[in-house]
XYZ file of C-alpha atoms in Angstrom:
625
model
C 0.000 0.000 0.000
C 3.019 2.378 0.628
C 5.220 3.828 -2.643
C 8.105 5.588 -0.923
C 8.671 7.533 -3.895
C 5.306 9.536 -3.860
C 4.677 9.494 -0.213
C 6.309 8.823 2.894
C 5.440 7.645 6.907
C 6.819 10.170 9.624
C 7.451 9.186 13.119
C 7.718 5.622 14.221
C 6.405 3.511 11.768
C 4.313 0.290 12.589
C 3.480 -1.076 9.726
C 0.911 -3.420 11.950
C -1.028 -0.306 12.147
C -2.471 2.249 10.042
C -0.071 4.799 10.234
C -0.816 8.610 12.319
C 0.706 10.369 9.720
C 1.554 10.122 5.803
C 3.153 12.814 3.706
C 0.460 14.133 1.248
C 1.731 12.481 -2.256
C 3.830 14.449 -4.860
C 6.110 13.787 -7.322
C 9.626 12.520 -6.725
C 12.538 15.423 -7.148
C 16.269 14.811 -6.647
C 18.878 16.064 -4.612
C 22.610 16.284 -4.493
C 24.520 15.553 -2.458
C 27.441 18.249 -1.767
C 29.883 16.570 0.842
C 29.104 13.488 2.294
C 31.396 12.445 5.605
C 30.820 9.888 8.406
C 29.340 12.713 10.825
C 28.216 15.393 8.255
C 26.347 15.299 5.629
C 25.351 18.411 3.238
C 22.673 18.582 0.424
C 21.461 21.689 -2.389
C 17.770 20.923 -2.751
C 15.292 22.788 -4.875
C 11.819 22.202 -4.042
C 8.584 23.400 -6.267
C 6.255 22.988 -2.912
C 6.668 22.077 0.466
C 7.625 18.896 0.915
C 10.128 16.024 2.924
C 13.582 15.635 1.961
C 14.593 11.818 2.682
C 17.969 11.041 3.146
C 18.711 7.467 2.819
C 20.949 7.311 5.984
C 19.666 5.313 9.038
C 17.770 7.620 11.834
C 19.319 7.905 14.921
C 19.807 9.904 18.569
C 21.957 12.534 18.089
C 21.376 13.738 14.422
C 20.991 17.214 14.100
C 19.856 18.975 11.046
C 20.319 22.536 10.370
C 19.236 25.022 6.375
C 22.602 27.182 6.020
C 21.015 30.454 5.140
C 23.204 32.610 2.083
C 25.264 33.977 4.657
C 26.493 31.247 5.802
C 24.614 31.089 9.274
C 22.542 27.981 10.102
C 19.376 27.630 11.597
C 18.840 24.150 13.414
C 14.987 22.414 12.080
C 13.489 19.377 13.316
C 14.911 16.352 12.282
C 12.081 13.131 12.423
C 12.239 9.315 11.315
C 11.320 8.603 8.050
C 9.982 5.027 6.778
C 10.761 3.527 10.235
C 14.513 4.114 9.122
C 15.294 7.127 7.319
C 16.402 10.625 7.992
C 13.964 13.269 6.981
C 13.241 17.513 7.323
C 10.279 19.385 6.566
C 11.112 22.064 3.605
C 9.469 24.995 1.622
C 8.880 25.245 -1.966
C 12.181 26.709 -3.409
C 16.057 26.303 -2.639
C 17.883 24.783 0.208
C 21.295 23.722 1.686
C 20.273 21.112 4.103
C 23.159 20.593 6.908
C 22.924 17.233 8.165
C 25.428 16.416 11.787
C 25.991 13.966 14.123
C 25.998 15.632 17.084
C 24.448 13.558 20.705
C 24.209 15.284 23.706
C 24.811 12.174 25.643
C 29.142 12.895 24.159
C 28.592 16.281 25.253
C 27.902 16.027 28.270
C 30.133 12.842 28.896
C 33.078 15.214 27.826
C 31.876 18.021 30.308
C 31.740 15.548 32.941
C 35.021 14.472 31.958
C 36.500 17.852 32.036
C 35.056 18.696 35.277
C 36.112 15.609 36.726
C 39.825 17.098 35.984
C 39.271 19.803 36.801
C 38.255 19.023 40.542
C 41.447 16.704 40.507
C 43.319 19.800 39.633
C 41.862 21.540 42.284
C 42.121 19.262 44.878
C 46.251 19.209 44.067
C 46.700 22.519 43.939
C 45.443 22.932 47.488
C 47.328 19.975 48.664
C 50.604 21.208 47.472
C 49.714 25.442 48.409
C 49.658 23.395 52.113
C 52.791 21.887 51.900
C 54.287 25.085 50.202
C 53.111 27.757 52.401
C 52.677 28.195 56.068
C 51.066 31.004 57.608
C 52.851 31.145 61.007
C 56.268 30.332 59.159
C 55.719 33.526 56.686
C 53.916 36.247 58.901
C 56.510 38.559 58.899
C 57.578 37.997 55.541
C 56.626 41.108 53.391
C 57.683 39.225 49.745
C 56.131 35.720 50.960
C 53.207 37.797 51.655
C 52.804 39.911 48.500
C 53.398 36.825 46.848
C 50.922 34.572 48.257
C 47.804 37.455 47.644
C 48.915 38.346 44.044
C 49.931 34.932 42.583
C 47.043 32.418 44.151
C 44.274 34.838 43.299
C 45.738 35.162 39.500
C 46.232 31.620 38.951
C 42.541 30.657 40.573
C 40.847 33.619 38.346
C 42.947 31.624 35.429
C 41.414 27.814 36.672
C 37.993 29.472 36.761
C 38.084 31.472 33.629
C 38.989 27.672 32.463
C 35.572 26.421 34.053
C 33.740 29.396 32.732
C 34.797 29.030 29.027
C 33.621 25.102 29.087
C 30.620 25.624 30.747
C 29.902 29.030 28.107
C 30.256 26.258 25.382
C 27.691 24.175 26.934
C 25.602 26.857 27.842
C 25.760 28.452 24.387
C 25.425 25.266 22.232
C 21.835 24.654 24.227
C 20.174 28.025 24.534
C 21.076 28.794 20.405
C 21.615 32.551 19.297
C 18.567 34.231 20.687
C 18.348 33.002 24.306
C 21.817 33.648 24.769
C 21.964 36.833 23.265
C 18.850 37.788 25.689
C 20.770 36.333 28.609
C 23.983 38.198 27.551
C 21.606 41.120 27.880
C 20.092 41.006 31.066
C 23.759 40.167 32.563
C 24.514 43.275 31.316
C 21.972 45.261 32.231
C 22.294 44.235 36.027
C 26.177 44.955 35.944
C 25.444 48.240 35.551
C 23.353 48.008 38.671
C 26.234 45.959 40.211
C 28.084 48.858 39.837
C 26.148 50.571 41.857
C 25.504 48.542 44.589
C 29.062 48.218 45.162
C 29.571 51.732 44.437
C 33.614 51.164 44.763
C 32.844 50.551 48.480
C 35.825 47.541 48.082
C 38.391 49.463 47.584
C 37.881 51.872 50.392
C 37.219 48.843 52.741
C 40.104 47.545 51.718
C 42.539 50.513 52.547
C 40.709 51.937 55.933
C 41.277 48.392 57.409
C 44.553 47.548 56.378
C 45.549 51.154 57.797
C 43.840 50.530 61.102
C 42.959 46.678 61.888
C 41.424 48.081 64.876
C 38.276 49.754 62.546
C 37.740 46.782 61.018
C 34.346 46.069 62.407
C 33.650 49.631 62.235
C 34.290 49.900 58.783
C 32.891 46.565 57.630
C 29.443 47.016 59.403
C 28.941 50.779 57.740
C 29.769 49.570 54.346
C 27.251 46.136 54.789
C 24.439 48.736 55.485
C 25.413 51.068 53.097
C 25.166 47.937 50.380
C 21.507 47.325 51.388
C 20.362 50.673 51.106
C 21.824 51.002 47.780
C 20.232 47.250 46.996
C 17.130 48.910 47.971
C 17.445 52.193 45.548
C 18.369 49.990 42.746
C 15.754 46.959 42.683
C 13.675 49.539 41.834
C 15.486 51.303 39.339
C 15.815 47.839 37.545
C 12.073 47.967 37.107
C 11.878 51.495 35.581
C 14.657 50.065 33.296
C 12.899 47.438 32.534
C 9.157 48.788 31.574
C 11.150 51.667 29.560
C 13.103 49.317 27.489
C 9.986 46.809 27.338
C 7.859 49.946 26.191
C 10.262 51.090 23.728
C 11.496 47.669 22.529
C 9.907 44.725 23.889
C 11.480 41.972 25.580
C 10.612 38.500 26.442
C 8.721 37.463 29.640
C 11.489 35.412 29.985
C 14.419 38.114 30.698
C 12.482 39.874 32.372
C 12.281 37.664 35.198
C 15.915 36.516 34.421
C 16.896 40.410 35.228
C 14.670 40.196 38.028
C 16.155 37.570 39.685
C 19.665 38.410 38.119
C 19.631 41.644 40.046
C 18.148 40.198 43.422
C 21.159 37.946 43.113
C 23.895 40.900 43.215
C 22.425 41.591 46.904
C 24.207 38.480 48.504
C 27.236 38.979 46.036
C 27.731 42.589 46.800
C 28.093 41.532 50.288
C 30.152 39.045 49.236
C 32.476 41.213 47.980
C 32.543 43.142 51.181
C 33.796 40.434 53.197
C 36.616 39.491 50.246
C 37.459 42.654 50.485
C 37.831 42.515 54.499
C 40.212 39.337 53.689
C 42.573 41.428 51.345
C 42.510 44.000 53.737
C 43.696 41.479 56.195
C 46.605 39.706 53.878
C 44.650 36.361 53.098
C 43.874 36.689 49.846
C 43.616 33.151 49.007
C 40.537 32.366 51.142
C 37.738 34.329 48.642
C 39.623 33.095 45.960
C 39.727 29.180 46.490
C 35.881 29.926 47.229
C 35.426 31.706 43.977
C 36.828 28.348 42.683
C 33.741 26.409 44.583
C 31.580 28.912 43.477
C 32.065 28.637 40.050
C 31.838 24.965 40.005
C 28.771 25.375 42.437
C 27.895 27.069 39.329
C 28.664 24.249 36.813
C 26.933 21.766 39.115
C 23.693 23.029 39.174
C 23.214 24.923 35.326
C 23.985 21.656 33.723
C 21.217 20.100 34.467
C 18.935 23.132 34.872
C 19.903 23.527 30.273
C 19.332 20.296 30.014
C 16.163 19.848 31.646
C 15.033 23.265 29.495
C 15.173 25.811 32.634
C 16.492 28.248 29.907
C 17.924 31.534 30.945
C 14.866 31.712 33.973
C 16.709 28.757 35.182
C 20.424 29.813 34.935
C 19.463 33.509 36.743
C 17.840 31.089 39.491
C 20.890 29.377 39.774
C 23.563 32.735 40.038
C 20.889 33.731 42.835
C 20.865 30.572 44.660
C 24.978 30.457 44.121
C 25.623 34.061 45.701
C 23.187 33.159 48.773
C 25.698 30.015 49.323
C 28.541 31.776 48.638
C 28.196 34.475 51.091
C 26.631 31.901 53.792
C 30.703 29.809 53.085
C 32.947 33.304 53.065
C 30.642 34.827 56.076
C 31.368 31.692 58.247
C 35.004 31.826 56.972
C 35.254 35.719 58.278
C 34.209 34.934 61.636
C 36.872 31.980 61.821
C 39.498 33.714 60.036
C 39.737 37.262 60.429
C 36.962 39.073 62.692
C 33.421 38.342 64.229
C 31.629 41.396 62.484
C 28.351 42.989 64.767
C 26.109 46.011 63.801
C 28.384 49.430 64.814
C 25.961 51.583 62.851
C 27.788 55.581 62.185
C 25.514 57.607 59.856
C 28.103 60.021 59.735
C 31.198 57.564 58.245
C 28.452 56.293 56.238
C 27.873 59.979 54.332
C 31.440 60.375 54.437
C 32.156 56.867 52.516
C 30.069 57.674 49.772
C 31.394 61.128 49.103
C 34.417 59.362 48.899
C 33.768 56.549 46.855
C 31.719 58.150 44.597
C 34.584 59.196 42.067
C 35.625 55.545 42.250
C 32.034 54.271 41.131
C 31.724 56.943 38.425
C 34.893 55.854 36.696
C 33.989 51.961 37.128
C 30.228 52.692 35.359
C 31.594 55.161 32.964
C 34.218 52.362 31.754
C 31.949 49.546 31.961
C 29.794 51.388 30.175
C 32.547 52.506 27.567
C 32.743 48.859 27.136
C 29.353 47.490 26.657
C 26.798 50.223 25.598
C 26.829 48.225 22.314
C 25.473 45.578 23.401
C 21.925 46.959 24.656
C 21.762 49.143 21.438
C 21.996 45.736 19.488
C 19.469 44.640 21.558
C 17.362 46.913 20.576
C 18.092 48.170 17.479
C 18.700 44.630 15.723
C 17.488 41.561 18.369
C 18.236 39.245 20.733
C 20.056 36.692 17.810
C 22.559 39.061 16.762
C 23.100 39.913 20.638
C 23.558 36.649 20.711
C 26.393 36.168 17.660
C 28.262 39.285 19.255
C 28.588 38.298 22.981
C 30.098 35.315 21.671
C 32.786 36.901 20.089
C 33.005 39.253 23.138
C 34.109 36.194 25.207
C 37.241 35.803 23.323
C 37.952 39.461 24.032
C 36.931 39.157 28.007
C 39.119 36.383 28.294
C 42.263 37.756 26.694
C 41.633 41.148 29.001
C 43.078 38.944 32.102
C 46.462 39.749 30.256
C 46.529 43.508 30.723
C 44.585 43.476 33.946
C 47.304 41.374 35.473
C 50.429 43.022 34.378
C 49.038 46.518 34.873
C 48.024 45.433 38.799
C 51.656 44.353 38.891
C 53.161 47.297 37.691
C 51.208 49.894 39.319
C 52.990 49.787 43.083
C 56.065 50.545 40.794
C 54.531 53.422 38.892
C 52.914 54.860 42.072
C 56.311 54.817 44.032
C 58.186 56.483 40.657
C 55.418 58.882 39.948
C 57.065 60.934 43.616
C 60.096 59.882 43.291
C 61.316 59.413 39.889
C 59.289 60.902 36.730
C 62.122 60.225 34.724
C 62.218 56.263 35.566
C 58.062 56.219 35.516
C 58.251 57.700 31.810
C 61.225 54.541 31.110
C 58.651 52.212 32.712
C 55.911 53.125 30.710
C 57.512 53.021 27.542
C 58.571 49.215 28.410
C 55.132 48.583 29.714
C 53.224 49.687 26.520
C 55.678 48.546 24.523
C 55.866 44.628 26.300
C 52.120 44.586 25.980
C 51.729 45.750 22.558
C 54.319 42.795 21.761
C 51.803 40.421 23.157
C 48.559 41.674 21.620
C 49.399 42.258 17.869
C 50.093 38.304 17.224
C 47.355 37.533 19.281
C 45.242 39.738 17.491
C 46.769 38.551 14.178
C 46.549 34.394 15.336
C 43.003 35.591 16.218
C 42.041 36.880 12.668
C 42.820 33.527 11.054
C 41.563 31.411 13.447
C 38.246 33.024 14.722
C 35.822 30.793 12.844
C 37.614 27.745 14.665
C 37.444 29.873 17.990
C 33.365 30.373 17.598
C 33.370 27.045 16.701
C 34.812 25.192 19.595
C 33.157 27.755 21.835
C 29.217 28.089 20.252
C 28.933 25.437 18.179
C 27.713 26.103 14.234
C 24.776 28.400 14.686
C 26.817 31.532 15.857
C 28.894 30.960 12.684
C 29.944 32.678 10.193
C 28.706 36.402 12.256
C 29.791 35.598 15.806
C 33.687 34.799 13.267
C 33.366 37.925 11.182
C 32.522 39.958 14.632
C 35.515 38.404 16.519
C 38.020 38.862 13.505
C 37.535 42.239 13.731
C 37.001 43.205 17.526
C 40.402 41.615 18.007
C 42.136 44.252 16.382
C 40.680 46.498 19.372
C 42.835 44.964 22.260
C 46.471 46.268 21.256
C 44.790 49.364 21.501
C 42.736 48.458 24.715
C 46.016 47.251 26.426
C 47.636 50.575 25.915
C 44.865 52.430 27.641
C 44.780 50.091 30.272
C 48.123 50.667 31.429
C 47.584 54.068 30.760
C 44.915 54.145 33.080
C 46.708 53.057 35.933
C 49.272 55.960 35.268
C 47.349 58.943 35.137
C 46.198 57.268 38.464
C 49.354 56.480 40.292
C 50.199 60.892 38.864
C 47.194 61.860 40.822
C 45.054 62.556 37.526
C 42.028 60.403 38.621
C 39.616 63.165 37.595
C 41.103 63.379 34.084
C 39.976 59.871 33.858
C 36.227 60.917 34.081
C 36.651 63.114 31.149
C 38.129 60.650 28.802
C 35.451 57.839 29.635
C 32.488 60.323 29.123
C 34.182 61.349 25.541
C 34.778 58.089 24.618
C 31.207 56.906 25.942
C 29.396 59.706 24.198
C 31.506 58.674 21.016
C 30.613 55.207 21.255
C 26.795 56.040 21.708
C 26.456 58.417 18.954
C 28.291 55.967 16.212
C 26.319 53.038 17.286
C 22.732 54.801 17.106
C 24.324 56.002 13.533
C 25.699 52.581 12.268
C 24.069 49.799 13.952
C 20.654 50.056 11.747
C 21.928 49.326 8.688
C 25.200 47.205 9.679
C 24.448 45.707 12.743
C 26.907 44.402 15.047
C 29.715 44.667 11.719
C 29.431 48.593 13.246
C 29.697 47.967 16.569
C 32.796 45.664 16.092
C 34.580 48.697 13.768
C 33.155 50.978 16.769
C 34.946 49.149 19.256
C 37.962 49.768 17.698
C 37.223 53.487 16.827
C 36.389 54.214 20.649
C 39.331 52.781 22.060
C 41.208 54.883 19.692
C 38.935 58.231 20.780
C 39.407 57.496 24.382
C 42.994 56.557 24.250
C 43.814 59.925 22.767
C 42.451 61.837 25.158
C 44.508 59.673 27.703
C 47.488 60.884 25.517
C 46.915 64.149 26.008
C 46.580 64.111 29.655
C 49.421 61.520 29.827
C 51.479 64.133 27.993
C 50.651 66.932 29.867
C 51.510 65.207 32.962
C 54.166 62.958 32.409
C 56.081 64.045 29.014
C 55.817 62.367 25.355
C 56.085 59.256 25.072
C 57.109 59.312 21.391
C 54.675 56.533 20.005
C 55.898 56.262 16.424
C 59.561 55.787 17.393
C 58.302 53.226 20.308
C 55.840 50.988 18.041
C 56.811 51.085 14.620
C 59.228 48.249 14.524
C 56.439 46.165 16.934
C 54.113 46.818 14.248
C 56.020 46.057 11.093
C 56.940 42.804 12.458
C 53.220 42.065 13.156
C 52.540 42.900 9.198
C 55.573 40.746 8.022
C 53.710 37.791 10.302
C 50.528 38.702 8.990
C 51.534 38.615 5.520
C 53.448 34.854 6.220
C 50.450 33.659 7.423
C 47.960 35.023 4.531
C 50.773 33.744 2.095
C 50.800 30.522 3.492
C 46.990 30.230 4.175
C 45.922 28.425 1.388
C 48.127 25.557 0.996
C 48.579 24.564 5.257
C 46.530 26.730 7.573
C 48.133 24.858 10.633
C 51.899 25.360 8.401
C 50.826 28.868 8.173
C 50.007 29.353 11.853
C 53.905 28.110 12.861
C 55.594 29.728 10.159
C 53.584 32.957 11.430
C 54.618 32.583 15.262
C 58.127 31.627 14.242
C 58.722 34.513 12.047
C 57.163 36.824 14.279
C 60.105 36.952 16.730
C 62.917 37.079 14.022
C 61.316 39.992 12.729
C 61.224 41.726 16.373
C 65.303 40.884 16.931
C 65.842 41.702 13.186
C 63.956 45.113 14.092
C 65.732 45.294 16.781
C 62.503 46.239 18.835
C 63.587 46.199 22.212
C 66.467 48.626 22.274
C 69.618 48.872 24.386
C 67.856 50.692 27.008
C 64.684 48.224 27.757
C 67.335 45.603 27.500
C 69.213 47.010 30.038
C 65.725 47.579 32.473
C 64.577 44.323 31.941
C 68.348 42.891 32.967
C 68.007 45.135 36.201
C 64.233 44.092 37.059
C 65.525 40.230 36.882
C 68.949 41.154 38.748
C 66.020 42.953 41.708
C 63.873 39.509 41.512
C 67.181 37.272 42.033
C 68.252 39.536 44.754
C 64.899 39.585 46.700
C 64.554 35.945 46.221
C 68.434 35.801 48.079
């Protein structure tokens, strides 16, 4: 009774039965097959009505099928059983690329498990050997053990978790698709804004009033707690006015709403948190909030897994960040009271208005530069949607993560710069010339690895659907950090001079620049402007730092400094685009290998760096003695 060239059975056939559903008959119409692997399998269809293309190819678990649109992008569709065997996908009249992959969950997850399993063994032996390496009553008095112990353990658990993030992002990503992670992406950013101003640089003032006077501590650490609840309080309900404005204005989903909801009711535990880290820093024991920012994140790990995979979405993964921060600060409050101080209520209503004129510039500059960073990705939001949110932040991630470079070696360098800024202009100008110049040297082949590579990058990170945009976005973003990495260190100059104020300026110029090109670009190039933009306000905002910088520090020359760091990023650039075609991975070596010929045939570090760098390593060897 059944011709399976002019009809065909969908869903579990049982050919005892009459079956639920038959495919209304038609004529039979060919397809070809493009590229035809184990695990993928592509087709060009053309279609004159809507109708099932049958591929031959046994159903089963884990096959995924996804149309690649003309650019490239790919949309997943339902894949169902065909004939009680076969592979089949509902299509439109017309023509297709059909993306067939074999993709189960059940190796997914078995690899994340895996991973994580590692992870914790890591983990476990880093502790284990941090005991047997470090003593607390053996080191008290030792000011370079100490410095050591709360810059290098923090910095190399922020690493391990940035680790745990990225694998759990590519999870995450794969499962909520282009559109719920774009509006996820959003609401996070929306409520760091708000973070911002619960926190309202409260940590760093904490920090420095107790390690000054031990004796304040409670003092200090009771008025700032209250303080963070009555800002809580002022900006729950700004949240909401942000959110009916934007809803009014541009719709959003029911679903991040409530994921902002509870997103921001989660930054009340965390911003508390933060206070007690902050009271541990202040106290030398740096590593105690940071091996719990290790358990948090895998606290983290542990319960979104199977929140995506039991469909919780992004309602379930804002549940989960609230019901992590309420642990989190239940762990680090019962480690305060064991390790450092018993805190009680010492309420002063008077330190309290004198803390927030004070910290005030501190959270201006923090939202002004957060701001600078991610304005573009609300305007996207609304200006374009959720999906191409959701291509962008992915590419973002690449840039977040490579950011831990210049945050690092700027932290490092800025008790230098701070002590040379009153003592020695001339050696702070020598030191920021190296600085700029060292960083520079790391971001231009990163950026140039990056530009080759960035559809594998999206790739192992998202998965196929973020591709080609979430590639073309990151390919050119990355060309934003050599220029990010200046003005970071730059930053922390004009600080240690005593120009915070000047900072202000340059962040609202660059933020008002960034603003005004996105509302101007992003409706008719979408997030292709705000990638270009990125790079364009980096440059805006960097030379206004120059000015200041030069007005308080000197010139620091920048064609004479760079120019031989740049050329032998082009002369890598153009080995690898030679080389491209015939051997990417050939390329990709020869690139990396001429890269540092070029800098000694440049001769970009010149006698003078030499000679600092020789005397910073003689210093290290002599403080180690």
């Amino acid at each position: 009774q059944h011709d399976p060239r002019t009809a065909v059975i969908i869903g579990n056939a049982d050919f005892s039965r009459q079956p639920t559903e038959v495919g209304a008959p038609c004529s039979l119409q060919s397809a070809s097959i493009t590229d035809y692997r184990p695990n993928d399998v592509t087709l060009q269809v053309r279609s004159d009505q809507s109708s099932w293309l049958v591929l031959a190819d046994t159903y089963f678990t884990g096959w995924q099928a996804f149309e690649v649109k003309p650019d490239q992008s790919e949309t997943e569709i339902p894949i169902v059983k065909a004939d009680g065997n076969f592979r089949a996908v509902l299509i439109d009249a017309g023509d297709h690329t059909i993306h067939f992959k074999y993709s189960p969950w059940s190796f997914k997850l078995g690899l994340f498990i895996s991973f994580m399993g590692w992870m914790l063994v890591v983990f476990t032996l880093g502790i284990w050997v941090w005991r047997l390496a470090y003593r607390e009553e053996e080191h008290a008095g030792t000011t370079v053990r100490r410095v050591a112990k709360n810059s290098i353990a923090p910095m190399l658990l922020n690493l391990f978790n940035r680790l745990i993030d990225f694998a759990f992002a590519a999870l995450m990503l794969r499962i909520l698709q282009p559109e719920n992670a774009g509006n996820y992406y959003f609401a996070v950013v929306i409520v760091s804004w708000f973070e911002i101003l619960m926190n309202f640089g409260l940590n760093t003032l904490l920090t420095r009033a107790v390690a000054r006077a031990r004796s304040d501590a409670n003092k200090y650490f009771s008025n700032t707690s209250i303080l963070r609840l009555i800002l809580a309080g002022v900006s729950i309900p700004l949240v909401l006015i942000v959110i009916v404005i934007w809803h009014s204005a541009f719709t959003l989903t029911t679903e991040t709403v409530i994921a902002i909801i509870l997103l921001t009711l989660a930054q009340i535990p965390s911003s508390l948190s933060t206070g007690i880290t902050s009271m541990f820093y202040a106290y030398e024991k740096a590593e105690y909030p940071a091996v719990i920012g290790v358990v948090t994140v895998m606290l983290k790990v542990l319960f979104g897994v199977p929140v995506l995979i039991l469909g919780g979405g992004i309602i379930g993964l804002a549940a989960v960040s609230l019901l992590v921060n309420l642990i989190t600060f239940v762990v680090l409050s019962r480690m305060l009271i064991h390790n450092v101080v018993r805190p009680h209520i010492e309420s002063d209503p008077a330190l309290r208005r004198g803390m927030l004129r004070e910290s005030f510039p501190l959270m201006l500059n923090h939202l002004l530069a957060t701001l600078f960073f991610k304005i573009d990705v609300p305007m996207l939001e609304g200006l374009r949607g959720s999906t191409t949110v959701g291509w962008y932040s992915t590419a973002y991630k690449w840039i977040d993560a490579l950011n831990i470079i210049p945050a690092y070696s700027t932290l490092a360098l800025f008790p230098v710069m701070s002590r040379q800024a009153i003592e020695d202009k001339d050696a702070l100008m020598r030191s920021t010339r190296l600085g700029i110049k060292l960083l520079v040297m790391i971001a231009l082949p990163l950026a140039v690895v990056t530009t080759f590579i960035a559809p594998f990058l999206v790739l192992l990170l998202g998965g196929p659907s973020y591709l080609p945009h979430a590639g073309i976005a990151l390919t050119i973003m990355i060309w934003s950090i050599p220029f990010g990495w200046i003005n970071s260190i730059v930053n922390y100059i004009l600080i240690a001079l005593g120009q915070q104020a000047k900072l202000t300026r340059a962040f609202i110029v660059g933020l008002l620049f960034n603003i005004a090109a996105n509302l101007i670009l992003i409706p008719r190039f979408s997030y292709i402007a705000a990638a270009f933009i990125t790079i364009l306000s980096e440059l805006v905002e960097g030379f206004v730092f120059v000015i200041y910088l030069d007005r308080s520090l000197g010139s620091i020359r920048w064609i004479g400094l760079l120019w031989r760091v740049f050329l032998s990023a082009a002369i890598m650039f153009g080995a690898i685009w030679l080389l491209w075609p015939v051997q990417s991975i050939v390329a990709l070596v020869v690139g990396m290998i001429v890269y540092p010929i070029s800098l000694l045939v440049l001769r970009a570090i010149g006698p003078e760096e030499r000679s600092m760098l020789t005397r910073l390593r003689g210093r290290e060897r002599e403080t180690a003695g």
